[in-house]
PDB file of C-alpha atoms in Angstrom:
ATOM      1  CA  MET A  13       7.383  -8.099  -4.087  1.00 44.00           C
ATOM      2  CA  VAL A  14       4.401  -6.194  -5.503  1.00 48.00           C
ATOM      3  CA  SER A  15       4.350  -5.937  -9.297  1.00 55.00           C
ATOM      4  CA  LYS A  16       5.147  -2.522 -10.741  1.00 58.00           C
ATOM      5  CA  ASN A  17       1.962  -2.798 -12.808  1.00 58.00           C
ATOM      6  CA  ALA A  18      -0.282  -3.613  -9.859  1.00 67.00           C
ATOM      7  CA  VAL A  19      -2.455  -1.121  -8.028  1.00 81.00           C
ATOM      8  CA  THR A  20      -0.655  -0.433  -4.745  1.00 88.00           C
ATOM      9  CA  PRO A  21      -2.579  -2.501  -2.167  1.00 86.00           C
ATOM     10  CA  ARG A  22      -3.913  -1.099   1.085  1.00 87.00           C
ATOM     11  CA  TRP A  23      -1.493  -3.084   3.263  1.00 87.00           C
ATOM     12  CA  LEU A  24       1.497  -1.609   1.392  1.00 89.00           C
ATOM     13  CA  ARG A  25       0.087   1.917   1.650  1.00 92.00           C
ATOM     14  CA  ASN A  26      -0.255   1.367   5.382  1.00 91.00           C
ATOM     15  CA  ALA A  27       3.380   0.250   5.520  1.00 90.00           C
ATOM     16  CA  PHE A  28       4.409   3.526   3.873  1.00 94.00           C
ATOM     17  CA  LEU A  29       2.258   5.512   6.290  1.00 94.00           C
ATOM     18  CA  ALA A  30       3.773   3.748   9.301  1.00 93.00           C
ATOM     19  CA  THR A  31       7.362   4.346   8.150  1.00 95.00           C
ATOM     20  CA  ASP A  32       9.542   6.310  10.574  1.00 96.00           C
ATOM     21  CA  VAL A  33      11.390   8.916   8.483  1.00 98.00           C
ATOM     22  CA  ARG A  34      14.518  10.617   9.794  1.00 98.00           C
ATOM     23  CA  VAL A  35      16.772  13.212   8.155  1.00 98.00           C
ATOM     24  CA  GLU A  36      20.388  14.173   8.858  1.00 98.00           C
ATOM     25  CA  ILE A  37      20.812  17.935   9.344  1.00 97.00           C
ATOM     26  CA  ASP A  38      24.239  19.341  10.271  1.00 95.00           C
ATOM     27  CA  GLY A  39      25.400  15.955  11.527  1.00 95.00           C
ATOM     28  CA  GLU A  40      22.326  15.308  13.690  1.00 97.00           C
ATOM     29  CA  TRP A  41      19.484  12.920  12.891  1.00 98.00           C
ATOM     30  CA  VAL A  42      16.040  14.458  13.401  1.00 98.00           C
ATOM     31  CA  GLY A  43      12.495  13.219  12.900  1.00 97.00           C
ATOM     32  CA  ALA A  44      10.231  14.064   9.984  1.00 97.00           C
ATOM     33  CA  GLU A  45       8.364  16.835  11.790  1.00 97.00           C
ATOM     34  CA  ASP A  46      11.540  18.593  12.939  1.00 97.00           C
ATOM     35  CA  ALA A  47      13.061  18.304   9.470  1.00 98.00           C
ATOM     36  CA  ALA A  48       9.980  19.878   7.903  1.00 97.00           C
ATOM     37  CA  HIS A  49      10.233  22.850  10.273  1.00 96.00           C
ATOM     38  CA  VAL A  50      13.920  23.450   9.499  1.00 96.00           C
ATOM     39  CA  LEU A  51      14.208  22.745   5.775  1.00 97.00           C
ATOM     40  CA  SER A  52      12.501  24.456   2.855  1.00 93.00           C
ATOM     41  CA  ARG A  53       9.352  23.093   1.281  1.00 92.00           C
ATOM     42  CA  PRO A  54       8.348  21.136  -0.648  1.00 96.00           C
ATOM     43  CA  LEU A  55      10.508  18.519   1.069  1.00 98.00           C
ATOM     44  CA  PHE A  56      10.587  14.991  -0.334  1.00 98.00           C
ATOM     45  CA  VAL A  57      12.209  11.743   0.785  1.00 99.00           C
ATOM     46  CA  ILE A  58      13.201   9.439  -2.076  1.00 98.00           C
ATOM     47  CA  THR A  59      15.230   6.230  -2.269  1.00 98.00           C
ATOM     48  CA  ALA A  60      16.512   3.865  -4.941  1.00 97.00           C
ATOM     49  CA  TRP A  61      16.850   0.959  -2.492  1.00 97.00           C
ATOM     50  CA  ASN A  62      14.925  -2.303  -2.924  1.00 94.00           C
ATOM     51  CA  PRO A  63      12.803  -1.485  -6.006  1.00 92.00           C
ATOM     52  CA  TYR A  64       9.208  -2.667  -5.688  1.00 87.00           C
ATOM     53  CA  SER A  65       9.980  -3.953  -2.175  1.00 83.00           C
ATOM     54  CA  GLU A  66      12.307  -6.674  -3.485  1.00 88.00           C
ATOM     55  CA  LYS A  67      15.323  -6.904  -1.187  1.00 89.00           C
ATOM     56  CA  MET A  68      18.531  -6.247  -3.126  1.00 94.00           C
ATOM     57  CA  SER A  69      22.186  -6.670  -2.159  1.00 96.00           C
ATOM     58  CA  ALA A  70      23.957  -3.888  -0.270  1.00 95.00           C
ATOM     59  CA  LYS A  71      26.148  -3.303  -3.331  1.00 97.00           C
ATOM     60  CA  ALA A  72      23.188  -3.025  -5.715  1.00 97.00           C
ATOM     61  CA  ASN A  73      21.389  -0.629  -3.378  1.00 97.00           C
ATOM     62  CA  ALA A  74      24.492   1.545  -2.988  1.00 97.00           C
ATOM     63  CA  VAL A  75      24.972   1.752  -6.757  1.00 97.00           C
ATOM     64  CA  ALA A  76      21.313   2.655  -7.292  1.00 97.00           C
ATOM     65  CA  ASN A  77      21.382   5.367  -4.624  1.00 98.00           C
ATOM     66  CA  ARG A  78      24.547   6.883  -6.088  1.00 98.00           C
ATOM     67  CA  GLU A  79      22.815   7.174  -9.444  1.00 98.00           C
ATOM     68  CA  LEU A  80      19.729   8.702  -7.809  1.00 98.00           C
ATOM     69  CA  ARG A  81      21.906  11.255  -6.009  1.00 98.00           C
ATOM     70  CA  ARG A  82      23.672  12.116  -9.262  1.00 98.00           C
ATOM     71  CA  ARG A  83      20.321  12.680 -10.970  1.00 98.00           C
ATOM     72  CA  LEU A  84      19.078  14.876  -8.131  1.00 98.00           C
ATOM     73  CA  LEU A  85      22.196  17.038  -8.136  1.00 98.00           C
ATOM     74  CA  ALA A  86      21.867  17.437 -11.902  1.00 97.00           C
ATOM     75  CA  MET A  87      18.446  18.977 -11.196  1.00 97.00           C
ATOM     76  CA  ASP A  88      20.111  21.498  -8.840  1.00 97.00           C
ATOM     77  CA  ALA A  89      18.330  19.903  -5.882  1.00 98.00           C
ATOM     78  CA  THR A  90      19.662  20.091  -2.331  1.00 98.00           C
ATOM     79  CA  VAL A  91      20.244  16.534  -1.118  1.00 98.00           C
ATOM     80  CA  ARG A  92      20.690  15.284   2.463  1.00 98.00           C
ATOM     81  CA  PRO A  93      20.933  11.769   3.925  1.00 98.00           C
ATOM     82  CA  ALA A  94      17.657  10.323   5.183  1.00 98.00           C
ATOM     83  CA  ILE A  95      16.416   6.922   6.266  1.00 98.00           C
ATOM     84  CA  GLY A  96      13.029   5.234   6.337  1.00 97.00           C
ATOM     85  CA  THR A  97      12.475   2.486   8.907  1.00 95.00           C
ATOM     86  CA  ASP A  98       9.598   0.093   9.481  1.00 90.00           C
ATOM     87  CA  PRO A  99       8.764   0.451  13.198  1.00 87.00           C
ATOM     88  CA  ASN A 100       7.607  -3.179  13.353  1.00 79.00           C
ATOM     89  CA  SER A 101      10.594  -4.923  11.738  1.00 82.00           C
ATOM     90  CA  ASP A 102      14.262  -4.540  10.826  1.00 84.00           C
ATOM     91  CA  TRP A 103      13.434  -3.215   7.343  1.00 87.00           C
ATOM     92  CA  SER A 104      15.071   0.139   6.615  1.00 93.00           C
ATOM     93  CA  GLU A 105      16.161   1.976   3.491  1.00 96.00           C
ATOM     94  CA  GLU A 106      18.820   4.636   3.085  1.00 97.00           C
ATOM     95  CA  SER A 107      17.218   7.582   1.324  1.00 98.00           C
ATOM     96  CA  PHE A 108      17.618  11.242   0.458  1.00 98.00           C
ATOM     97  CA  ALA A 109      15.782  14.288   1.761  1.00 98.00           C
ATOM     98  CA  VAL A 110      15.350  16.514  -1.270  1.00 98.00           C
ATOM     99  CA  GLU A 111      14.707  20.247  -1.575  1.00 98.00           C
ATOM    100  CA  GLY A 112      14.396  22.237  -4.774  1.00 97.00           C
ATOM    101  CA  ILE A 113      12.180  20.083  -7.006  1.00 97.00           C
ATOM    102  CA  GLY A 114       8.408  19.795  -7.383  1.00 96.00           C
ATOM    103  CA  ARG A 115       5.980  16.931  -6.921  1.00 96.00           C
ATOM    104  CA  LYS A 116       5.922  15.933 -10.575  1.00 95.00           C
ATOM    105  CA  LYS A 117       9.694  15.492 -10.787  1.00 96.00           C
ATOM    106  CA  ALA A 118       9.858  13.797  -7.379  1.00 97.00           C
ATOM    107  CA  ARG A 119       7.153  11.298  -8.292  1.00 96.00           C
ATOM    108  CA  GLY A 120       8.755  10.692 -11.671  1.00 95.00           C
ATOM    109  CA  LEU A 121      12.093   9.838 -10.061  1.00 96.00           C
ATOM    110  CA  GLY A 122      10.393   7.519  -7.601  1.00 96.00           C
ATOM    111  CA  LYS A 123       8.749   5.656 -10.461  1.00 94.00           C
ATOM    112  CA  GLU A 124      11.928   5.594 -12.549  1.00 95.00           C
ATOM    113  CA  PHE A 125      13.891   4.045  -9.676  1.00 96.00           C
ATOM    114  CA  GLY A 126      11.273   1.398  -9.056  1.00 93.00           C
ATOM    115  CA  HIS A 127       9.148   2.567  -6.153  1.00 94.00           C
ATOM    116  CA  HIS A 128       5.432   2.535  -5.531  1.00 94.00           C
ATOM    117  CA  ALA A 129       5.621   5.757  -3.511  1.00 96.00           C
ATOM    118  CA  ILE A 130       7.774   8.528  -2.057  1.00 98.00           C
ATOM    119  CA  PHE A 131       7.299  10.803   0.952  1.00 98.00           C
ATOM    120  CA  GLU A 132       6.526  14.489   1.206  1.00 98.00           C
ATOM    121  CA  LEU A 133       7.065  16.092   4.617  1.00 98.00           C
ATOM    122  CA  THR A 134       5.156  19.160   5.785  1.00 97.00           C
ATOM    123  CA  ARG A 135       5.108  20.754   9.219  1.00 96.00           C
ATOM    124  CA  GLU A 136       1.895  18.909  10.057  1.00 96.00           C
ATOM    125  CA  GLU A 137       1.883  15.744   7.959  1.00 97.00           C
ATOM    126  CA  GLN A 138       3.814  12.849   6.486  1.00 97.00           C
ATOM    127  CA  ILE A 139       2.342  12.417   3.011  1.00 98.00           C
ATOM    128  CA  VAL A 140       2.739   9.320   0.837  1.00 98.00           C
ATOM    129  CA  LEU A 141       2.695  10.136  -2.883  1.00 97.00           C
ATOM    130  CA  GLY A 142       1.984   7.238  -5.226  1.00 95.00           C
ATOM    131  CA  CYS A 143       4.429   6.853  -8.117  1.00 94.00           C
ATOM    132  CA  THR A 144       2.771   4.002 -10.027  1.00 86.00           C
ATOM    133  CA  GLY A 145      -0.641   5.653  -9.782  1.00 84.00           C
ATOM    134  CA  ASP A 146      -2.107   9.055  -8.977  1.00 85.00           C
ATOM    135  CA  TRP A 147      -2.923   8.398  -5.320  1.00 92.00           C
ATOM    136  CA  THR A 148      -2.057  10.112  -2.053  1.00 94.00           C
ATOM    137  CA  GLU A 149      -2.234   9.010   1.585  1.00 95.00           C
ATOM    138  CA  ARG A 150      -1.448  11.211   4.575  1.00 95.00           C
ATOM    139  CA  ARG A 151      -1.165  11.171   8.339  1.00 96.00           C
ATOM    140  CA  LEU A 152      -0.215  13.560  11.108  1.00 95.00           C
ATOM    141  CA  HIS A 153       3.288  13.336  12.560  1.00 96.00           C
ATOM    142  CA  GLY A 154       3.753  11.083  15.573  1.00 89.00           C
ATOM    143  CA  PRO A 155       2.995   7.429  16.298  1.00 86.00           C
ATOM    144  CA  TRP A 156       0.566   5.917  13.812  1.00 88.00           C
ATOM    145  CA  SER A 157      -1.237   2.645  13.300  1.00 85.00           C
ATOM    146  CA  PRO A 158      -3.809   1.777  10.631  1.00 84.00           C
ATOM    147  CA  SER A 159      -7.502   1.892  11.416  1.00 86.00           C
ATOM    148  CA  PRO A 160      -9.444  -1.246  10.461  1.00 87.00           C
ATOM    149  CA  GLN A 161     -11.517  -0.918   7.301  1.00 89.00           C
ATOM    150  CA  SER A 162     -14.637  -1.872   9.226  1.00 91.00           C
ATOM    151  CA  GLY A 163     -15.866  -2.727  12.696  1.00 93.00           C
ATOM    152  CA  ASP A 164     -16.778  -6.277  11.658  1.00 94.00           C
ATOM    153  CA  ASP A 165     -15.181  -9.646  12.169  1.00 95.00           C
ATOM    154  CA  LEU A 166     -15.703 -12.229   9.420  1.00 95.00           C
ATOM    155  CA  ARG A 167     -18.773 -13.811  10.981  1.00 94.00           C
ATOM    156  CA  MET A 168     -20.499 -10.411  11.303  1.00 95.00           C
ATOM    157  CA  VAL A 169     -19.905  -9.230   7.740  1.00 95.00           C
ATOM    158  CA  VAL A 170     -20.901 -12.594   6.223  1.00 95.00           C
ATOM    159  CA  LYS A 171     -24.128 -12.533   8.254  1.00 95.00           C
ATOM    160  CA  ARG A 172     -24.945  -8.988   7.164  1.00 94.00           C
ATOM    161  CA  VAL A 173     -24.210  -9.583   3.472  1.00 95.00           C
ATOM    162  CA  THR A 174     -25.536 -13.114   2.957  1.00 94.00           C
ATOM    163  CA  GLY A 175     -27.715 -13.807   5.986  1.00 94.00           C
ATOM    164  CA  LEU A 176     -25.668 -16.935   6.704  1.00 93.00           C
ATOM    165  CA  ASP A 177     -24.184 -17.990  10.029  1.00 91.00           C
ATOM    166  CA  VAL A 178     -20.691 -19.379   9.478  1.00 85.00           C
ATOM    167  CA  ASP A 179     -18.182 -20.996  11.814  1.00 80.00           C
ATOM    168  CA  PRO A 180     -14.771 -19.906  10.458  1.00 76.00           C
ATOM    169  CA  HIS A 181     -12.642 -21.951  12.931  1.00 78.00           C
ATOM    170  CA  TYR A 182      -9.570 -19.767  12.358  1.00 82.00           C
ATOM    171  CA  VAL A 183      -8.256 -17.069  14.708  1.00 86.00           C
ATOM    172  CA  ARG A 184      -7.894 -14.599  11.846  1.00 88.00           C
ATOM    173  CA  ALA A 185     -11.660 -14.684  11.346  1.00 91.00           C
ATOM    174  CA  SER A 186     -12.092 -12.920  14.701  1.00 92.00           C
ATOM    175  CA  ALA A 187      -9.966  -9.945  13.604  1.00 93.00           C
ATOM    176  CA  ILE A 188     -11.806  -6.657  13.204  1.00 94.00           C
ATOM    177  CA  GLY A 189     -11.715  -5.095   9.751  1.00 94.00           C
ATOM    178  CA  TRP A 190     -13.281  -7.667   7.416  1.00 95.00           C
ATOM    179  CA  VAL A 191     -15.038  -6.201   4.377  1.00 94.00           C
ATOM    180  CA  HIS A 192     -17.132  -7.528   1.500  1.00 94.00           C
ATOM    181  CA  GLY A 193     -15.469  -7.476  -1.920  1.00 90.00           C
ATOM    182  CA  ASP A 194     -18.759  -8.031  -3.807  1.00 83.00           C
ATOM    183  CA  GLY A 195     -19.762 -11.022  -5.873  1.00 86.00           C
ATOM    184  CA  LEU A 196     -16.608 -12.536  -7.316  1.00 84.00           C
ATOM    185  CA  GLY A 197     -18.146 -14.511 -10.174  1.00 82.00           C
ATOM    186  CA  ALA A 198     -15.584 -17.296  -9.773  1.00 88.00           C
ATOM    187  CA  PRO A 199     -17.257 -20.685  -9.300  1.00 91.00           C
ATOM    188  CA  CYS A 200     -17.588 -22.607  -6.066  1.00 92.00           C
ATOM    189  CA  PRO A 201     -15.439 -25.772  -6.337  1.00 90.00           C
ATOM    190  CA  GLY A 202     -18.354 -27.836  -5.048  1.00 90.00           C
ATOM    191  CA  CYS A 203     -21.441 -26.662  -6.928  1.00 92.00           C
ATOM    192  CA  GLY A 204     -20.205 -24.116  -9.461  1.00 91.00           C
ATOM    193  CA  SER A 205     -22.266 -21.217  -8.093  1.00 91.00           C
ATOM    194  CA  GLY A 206     -20.660 -17.785  -7.903  1.00 92.00           C
ATOM    195  CA  LEU A 207     -18.628 -17.036  -4.776  1.00 95.00           C
ATOM    196  CA  GLU A 208     -18.835 -13.955  -2.555  1.00 95.00           C
ATOM    197  CA  LEU A 209     -15.452 -12.430  -1.677  1.00 95.00           C
ATOM    198  CA  PHE A 210     -14.400 -11.096   1.741  1.00 96.00           C
ATOM    199  CA  GLY A 211     -11.056  -9.685   2.856  1.00 94.00           C
ATOM    200  CA  CYS A 212      -9.103  -8.198   5.743  1.00 94.00           C
ATOM    201  CA  ASP A 213      -5.628  -6.645   6.057  1.00 90.00           C
ATOM    202  CA  LEU A 214      -3.691  -8.642   8.669  1.00 88.00           C
ATOM    203  CA  GLU A 215      -0.137  -9.321   9.814  1.00 84.00           C
ATOM    204  CA  ALA A 216       1.661 -12.663   9.820  1.00 83.00           C
ATOM    205  CA  LYS A 217       3.452 -13.853  12.960  1.00 81.00           C
ATOM    206  CA  ASP A 218       6.687 -12.270  11.720  1.00 77.00           C
ATOM    207  CA  GLY A 219       4.946  -8.921  11.246  1.00 74.00           C
ATOM    208  CA  THR A 220       4.629  -9.186   7.469  1.00 78.00           C
ATOM    209  CA  PRO A 221       1.362  -7.597   6.291  1.00 82.00           C
ATOM    210  CA  TYR A 222      -0.913  -9.524   3.959  1.00 86.00           C
ATOM    211  CA  ARG A 223      -4.465  -9.533   2.628  1.00 89.00           C
ATOM    212  CA  ALA A 224      -6.486 -12.413   4.084  1.00 92.00           C
ATOM    213  CA  MET A 225      -9.269 -13.652   1.814  1.00 94.00           C
ATOM    214  CA  ALA A 226     -12.344 -15.774   2.441  1.00 95.00           C
ATOM    215  CA  PHE A 227     -14.979 -17.016   0.004  1.00 96.00           C
ATOM    216  CA  VAL A 228     -18.629 -17.861   0.672  1.00 95.00           C
ATOM    217  CA  CYS A 229     -20.937 -20.019  -1.445  1.00 94.00           C
ATOM    218  CA  THR A 230     -24.480 -19.022  -0.506  1.00 94.00           C
ATOM    219  CA  ASP A 231     -26.020 -22.041  -2.263  1.00 94.00           C
ATOM    220  CA  GLU A 232     -24.024 -24.529  -0.195  1.00 92.00           C
ATOM    221  CA  GLU A 233     -23.816 -22.215   2.855  1.00 92.00           C
ATOM    222  CA  LEU A 234     -20.091 -22.854   2.822  1.00 92.00           C
ATOM    223  CA  LEU A 235     -17.099 -20.718   3.793  1.00 93.00           C
ATOM    224  CA  LEU A 236     -13.769 -21.387   2.088  1.00 94.00           C
ATOM    225  CA  TRP A 237     -10.289 -20.021   2.742  1.00 93.00           C
ATOM    226  CA  GLY A 238      -7.670 -19.244   0.121  1.00 91.00           C
ATOM    227  CA  HIS A 239      -5.998 -22.642   0.393  1.00 91.00           C
ATOM    228  CA  GLN A 240      -9.359 -24.319  -0.287  1.00 93.00           C
ATOM    229  CA  VAL A 241      -9.833 -22.764  -3.727  1.00 94.00           C
ATOM    230  CA  ASP A 242      -7.609 -23.106  -6.766  1.00 92.00           C
ATOM    231  CA  ALA A 243      -4.992 -20.656  -7.993  1.00 93.00           C
ATOM    232  CA  VAL A 244      -7.288 -19.229 -10.667  1.00 92.00           C
ATOM    233  CA  VAL A 245      -9.890 -18.209  -8.079  1.00 93.00           C
ATOM    234  CA  ARG A 246      -7.186 -16.640  -5.894  1.00 92.00           C
ATOM    235  CA  ALA A 247      -5.856 -14.705  -8.885  1.00 91.00           C
ATOM    236  CA  VAL A 248      -9.346 -13.452  -9.768  1.00 92.00           C
ATOM    237  CA  ALA A 249      -9.825 -12.377  -6.144  1.00 92.00           C
ATOM    238  CA  SER A 250      -6.516 -10.491  -6.085  1.00 89.00           C
ATOM    239  CA  THR A 251      -7.461  -8.713  -9.304  1.00 89.00           C
ATOM    240  CA  ARG A 252     -10.833  -7.807  -7.797  1.00 90.00           C
ATOM    241  CA  TRP A 253      -9.155  -6.143  -4.804  1.00 88.00           C
ATOM    242  CA  GLN A 254      -6.917  -4.194  -7.201  1.00 86.00           C
ATOM    243  CA  TYR A 255      -9.980  -2.989  -9.086  1.00 87.00           C
ATOM    244  CA  LEU A 256     -11.732  -1.904  -5.883  1.00 87.00           C
ATOM    245  CA  GLN A 257      -8.642   0.041  -4.779  1.00 85.00           C
ATOM    246  CA  ALA A 258      -8.316   1.679  -8.209  1.00 84.00           C
ATOM    247  CA  ARG A 259     -11.996   2.643  -8.087  1.00 84.00           C
ATOM    248  CA  ALA A 260     -11.549   4.164  -4.637  1.00 82.00           C
ATOM    249  CA  ASP A 261      -8.513   6.123  -5.886  1.00 81.00           C
ATOM    250  CA  ALA A 262     -10.471   7.480  -8.846  1.00 79.00           C
ATOM    251  CA  ASP A 263     -13.509   8.372  -6.759  1.00 73.00           C
ATOM    252  CA  GLY A 264     -11.287  10.092  -4.198  1.00 67.00           C
ATOM    253  CA  ARG A 265      -9.908  12.552  -6.740  1.00 60.00           C
ATOM    254  CA  GLY A 266     -13.153  14.532  -6.737  1.00 52.00           C
ATOM    255  CA  ARG A 267     -14.889  16.272  -9.618  1.00 46.00           C
ATOM    256  CA  ILE A 268     -14.278  19.848 -10.685  1.00 44.00           C
ATOM    257  CA  ASP A 269     -16.190  19.739 -13.981  1.00 46.00           C
ATOM    258  CA  ARG A 270     -18.799  17.372 -15.310  1.00 45.00           C
ATOM    259  CA  THR A 271     -16.890  14.126 -15.646  1.00 51.00           C
ATOM    260  CA  HIS A 272     -17.555  10.522 -16.550  1.00 53.00           C
ATOM    261  CA  TRP A 273     -15.234   7.960 -14.994  1.00 55.00           C
ATOM    262  CA  ALA A 274     -14.241   4.708 -16.662  1.00 59.00           C
ATOM    263  CA  TYR A 275     -12.609   1.975 -14.598  1.00 58.00           C
ATOM    264  CA  CYS A 276     -10.140  -0.119 -16.596  1.00 60.00           C
ATOM    265  CA  ILE A 277      -8.231  -3.169 -15.441  1.00 59.00           C
ATOM    266  CA  GLU A 278      -5.964  -5.427 -17.463  1.00 60.00           C
ATOM    267  CA  LEU A 279      -6.625  -9.141 -17.097  1.00 61.00           C
ATOM    268  CA  ALA A 280      -4.059 -11.777 -17.967  1.00 58.00           C
ATOM    269  CA  ASP A 281      -5.027 -14.378 -20.553  1.00 55.00           C
TER     270      ASP A 281
END
């Protein structure tokens, strides 16, 4: 489960982008692209299942979706059955394809029913609209897989940033896509010097996505994994990744007029 107050992490955005969306039209199930060509636009796909990715009982999901459908019909929306499926697991969620409302109302319903994002389908793209933040991701229709955030494995990015040669020992260190998360400020457990943070979006053996983290102390020329630092350091690192994603979201909105951006993040006591 990802907290409703958290910035939606990259791995979860990728999961939304990879989702296979299908819509029932006149008794036949069709893909997202075909649905967008047949139905009117804007066309959204919204669900009340499994709020904030926490698996609920079939009964609870059915009750929530009935309430969502009631709310949509009260808005004079046209509602059709839809389903979103993770192509890499057995995770799927019964949903609704919705015509007749705008983005603001669609996003608001997604947030109200406990979801980080909803889908908008166009003839060319499957768009992911953030509900807990003003962010948007998009991809063309068809098979999709995420691109790594960089062309570096862990050894390469640590060498470039710190000048150190490290021997990570773990298979995940050889994955492509490791990035530098800047100086963390949290202390090294050995010498107390500030740690450098590195991360990579990976998948566990069961296909579950997660954010791998590694920490480097330049004074001791030491690389540490998440299990080698305490919970406070891990929490600070997670908050740092949230801040970096929020900053990227804000920077990606562009500037129409002269604007000054302020980046705010709430830290627990």
